[in-house]
Short mmCIF file of C-alpha atoms and ligand atoms in Angstrom, two decimals:
data_model
loop_
_atom_site.label_atom_id
_atom_site.label_comp_id
_atom_site.label_asym_id
_atom_site.label_seq_id
_atom_site.Cartn_x
_atom_site.Cartn_y
_atom_site.Cartn_z
CA MET A 15 -101.25 191.25 -63.18
CA ASP A 16 -98.85 190.59 -60.54
CA CYS A 17 -101.54 188.53 -57.94
CA LEU A 18 -100.68 185.99 -55.82
CA PHE A 19 -103.85 183.83 -56.38
CA CYS A 20 -103.35 183.74 -60.29
CA LYS A 21 -100.26 182.37 -60.21
CA ILE A 22 -101.63 179.55 -58.22
CA ILE A 23 -104.28 178.91 -60.00
CA GLY A 24 -101.81 179.13 -63.38
CA GLY A 25 -99.79 176.64 -61.29
CA GLU A 26 -96.76 178.85 -61.61
CA ILE A 27 -96.77 178.83 -57.31
CA PRO A 28 -97.67 175.55 -55.47
CA SER A 29 -100.65 174.65 -53.85
CA ALA A 30 -102.62 171.96 -52.48
CA LYS A 31 -105.80 171.58 -54.23
CA VAL A 32 -108.74 170.07 -53.22
CA TYR A 33 -111.46 171.06 -56.11
CA GLU A 34 -111.16 172.93 -59.47
CA ASP A 35 -113.63 173.04 -62.52
CA GLU A 36 -114.00 175.77 -65.70
CA LEU A 37 -114.58 178.36 -63.54
CA VAL A 38 -113.28 177.81 -59.58
CA TYR A 39 -110.13 176.42 -57.76
CA ALA A 40 -109.73 175.16 -54.20
CA PHE A 41 -107.07 174.47 -52.20
CA ARG A 42 -105.70 174.57 -48.76
CA ASP A 43 -105.03 178.00 -46.79
CA ILE A 44 -101.29 178.51 -45.91
CA ASN A 45 -101.97 179.56 -42.83
CA PRO A 46 -104.93 177.25 -41.38
CA GLN A 47 -107.40 178.59 -38.81
CA ALA A 48 -109.46 175.57 -38.52
CA PRO A 49 -108.87 171.92 -39.07
CA VAL A 50 -110.24 172.37 -42.65
CA HIS A 51 -109.23 175.32 -44.39
CA VAL A 52 -109.73 175.92 -47.62
CA LEU A 53 -110.32 179.40 -50.04
CA VAL A 54 -112.39 178.88 -52.87
CA VAL A 55 -111.33 181.48 -55.82
CA PRO A 56 -112.79 182.53 -59.33
CA LYS A 57 -109.97 181.63 -62.29
CA GLN A 58 -110.84 184.84 -63.42
CA HIS A 59 -109.21 187.92 -61.68
CA ILE A 60 -112.02 189.64 -59.71
CA ALA A 61 -110.57 192.25 -56.75
CA SER A 62 -113.11 191.22 -54.14
CA ALA A 63 -116.59 190.89 -53.42
CA ASP A 64 -117.05 194.04 -53.68
CA GLU A 65 -116.26 194.06 -57.47
CA VAL A 66 -119.28 191.42 -58.58
CA THR A 67 -121.05 193.01 -61.55
CA VAL A 68 -123.60 190.82 -63.54
CA ASP A 69 -121.38 190.63 -65.86
CA ASN A 70 -118.77 188.41 -63.59
CA SER A 71 -121.58 187.14 -61.37
CA ALA A 72 -121.17 183.47 -63.26
CA ALA A 73 -118.05 182.72 -61.10
CA VAL A 74 -120.08 183.80 -57.92
CA ALA A 75 -122.53 181.13 -58.90
CA ALA A 76 -119.93 178.58 -59.46
CA ILE A 77 -118.26 179.27 -56.80
CA PHE A 78 -121.10 178.62 -54.41
CA THR A 79 -122.15 175.62 -56.25
CA ALA A 80 -118.52 174.07 -55.72
CA ILE A 81 -118.57 174.99 -51.87
CA PRO A 82 -121.26 172.29 -50.93
CA LYS A 83 -119.23 169.80 -52.75
CA ILE A 84 -115.94 170.46 -51.33
CA ALA A 85 -117.58 170.65 -47.96
CA ALA A 86 -118.41 167.12 -48.46
CA ALA A 87 -115.58 165.72 -49.51
CA GLU A 88 -113.89 167.52 -46.58
CA GLY A 89 -116.34 166.05 -44.14
CA LEU A 90 -118.09 168.85 -42.90
CA GLY A 91 -121.74 167.28 -42.62
CA ASN A 92 -122.18 168.94 -39.33
CA GLY A 93 -121.73 172.62 -40.47
CA TYR A 94 -119.41 174.86 -41.49
CA ARG A 95 -118.90 178.80 -42.12
CA VAL A 96 -118.07 180.64 -45.12
CA ILE A 97 -116.02 184.02 -45.01
CA THR A 98 -114.94 186.68 -47.62
CA ASN A 99 -112.88 189.47 -46.80
CA ILE A 100 -113.44 192.94 -48.26
CA GLY A 101 -110.78 195.70 -48.39
CA GLU A 102 -108.71 197.17 -45.45
CA ASP A 103 -111.12 197.41 -42.82
CA GLY A 104 -112.65 193.69 -43.88
CA CYS A 105 -108.73 192.66 -43.49
CA GLN A 106 -108.33 191.28 -47.01
CA SER A 107 -104.84 190.47 -47.68
CA VAL A 108 -104.84 188.98 -51.02
CA LYS A 109 -106.65 191.10 -54.00
CA HIS A 110 -108.68 188.15 -55.54
CA MET A 111 -111.53 187.42 -54.52
CA HIS A 112 -111.39 184.68 -51.84
CA PHE A 113 -114.17 182.68 -49.96
CA HIS A 114 -113.12 180.83 -46.89
CA ILE A 115 -114.43 177.24 -46.02
CA LEU A 116 -113.45 177.06 -42.02
CA GLY A 117 -114.65 173.95 -40.33
CA GLY A 118 -114.30 170.51 -38.71
CA LYS A 119 -114.42 171.65 -35.11
CA LYS A 120 -117.18 173.96 -33.53
CA LEU A 121 -116.42 177.46 -34.49
CA PRO A 122 -116.97 180.37 -32.23
CA GLU A 123 -119.97 182.24 -32.10
CA SER A 124 -118.59 185.46 -32.13
CA MET A 125 -117.78 186.62 -36.21
CA ALA A 126 -116.18 190.13 -35.13
P1 DGP B 210 -107.59 187.36 -46.02
O1 DGP B 210 -107.14 187.87 -45.54
O2 DGP B 210 -108.67 186.83 -46.46
O3 DGP B 210 -106.98 188.30 -47.56
O4 DGP B 210 -106.89 185.71 -46.61
C1 DGP B 210 -105.50 184.98 -47.82
C2 DGP B 210 -105.24 183.49 -47.27
O5 DGP B 210 -104.59 183.61 -47.63
C3 DGP B 210 -104.43 183.74 -45.42
O6 DGP B 210 -105.79 183.18 -44.72
C4 DGP B 210 -103.59 183.15 -46.33
C5 DGP B 210 -103.89 182.50 -47.12
N1 DGP B 210 -102.45 182.44 -48.04
C6 DGP B 210 -101.65 183.96 -48.17
N2 DGP B 210 -100.58 183.59 -49.05
C7 DGP B 210 -100.87 182.27 -49.46
C8 DGP B 210 -100.41 181.37 -50.65
O7 DGP B 210 -99.35 181.69 -51.14
N3 DGP B 210 -100.18 179.81 -50.67
C9 DGP B 210 -101.85 179.17 -49.86
N4 DGP B 210 -101.90 177.70 -50.34
N5 DGP B 210 -102.50 180.73 -49.02
C10 DGP B 210 -102.03 181.60 -49.05
#
C-alpha cells in the first residue's frame, strides 16, 4: 500500500518522533500551524476516523491514552486542541487516520 504515514511509521521516510508505543506513533507535523503541532497515528493502517469499527477501536483507545502523555511532555498544561480531518469536505490530505495535537498558544475560537 502506498501510504505516506505507513512509510513514516516504518522508518522509510524520516520524521521527528515524539512518542511511540505498541499501537501508536506520534511525530511533528511538517507544516506546523501552532507552536506545538504533533500528529498521532495508529500503526495499523486505518484510512480515517470514519473507518473505526469495534474490531479496530483499540487503536483509537491507545491514541487517546497517548495524547495526554504527549501533551504533558510538550508542556501543554494550559490546554490544547485535538482535531481529525475526514474525507473531502473535512480536507483530509493523508488517507491514514491521524489526530492533530495543536497548542502552545491561545488557539482561535473558530474551528470552521
Ligand atoms: P490532514 O490535512 O488532516 O490530512 O493533515 C495531514 C498533515 O500531514 C498536514 O498537516 C501536513 C502533514 N504532513 C504531510 N506530509 C508530511 C510528511 O512527510 N511529514 C510530516 N511530518 N508531516 C507531513
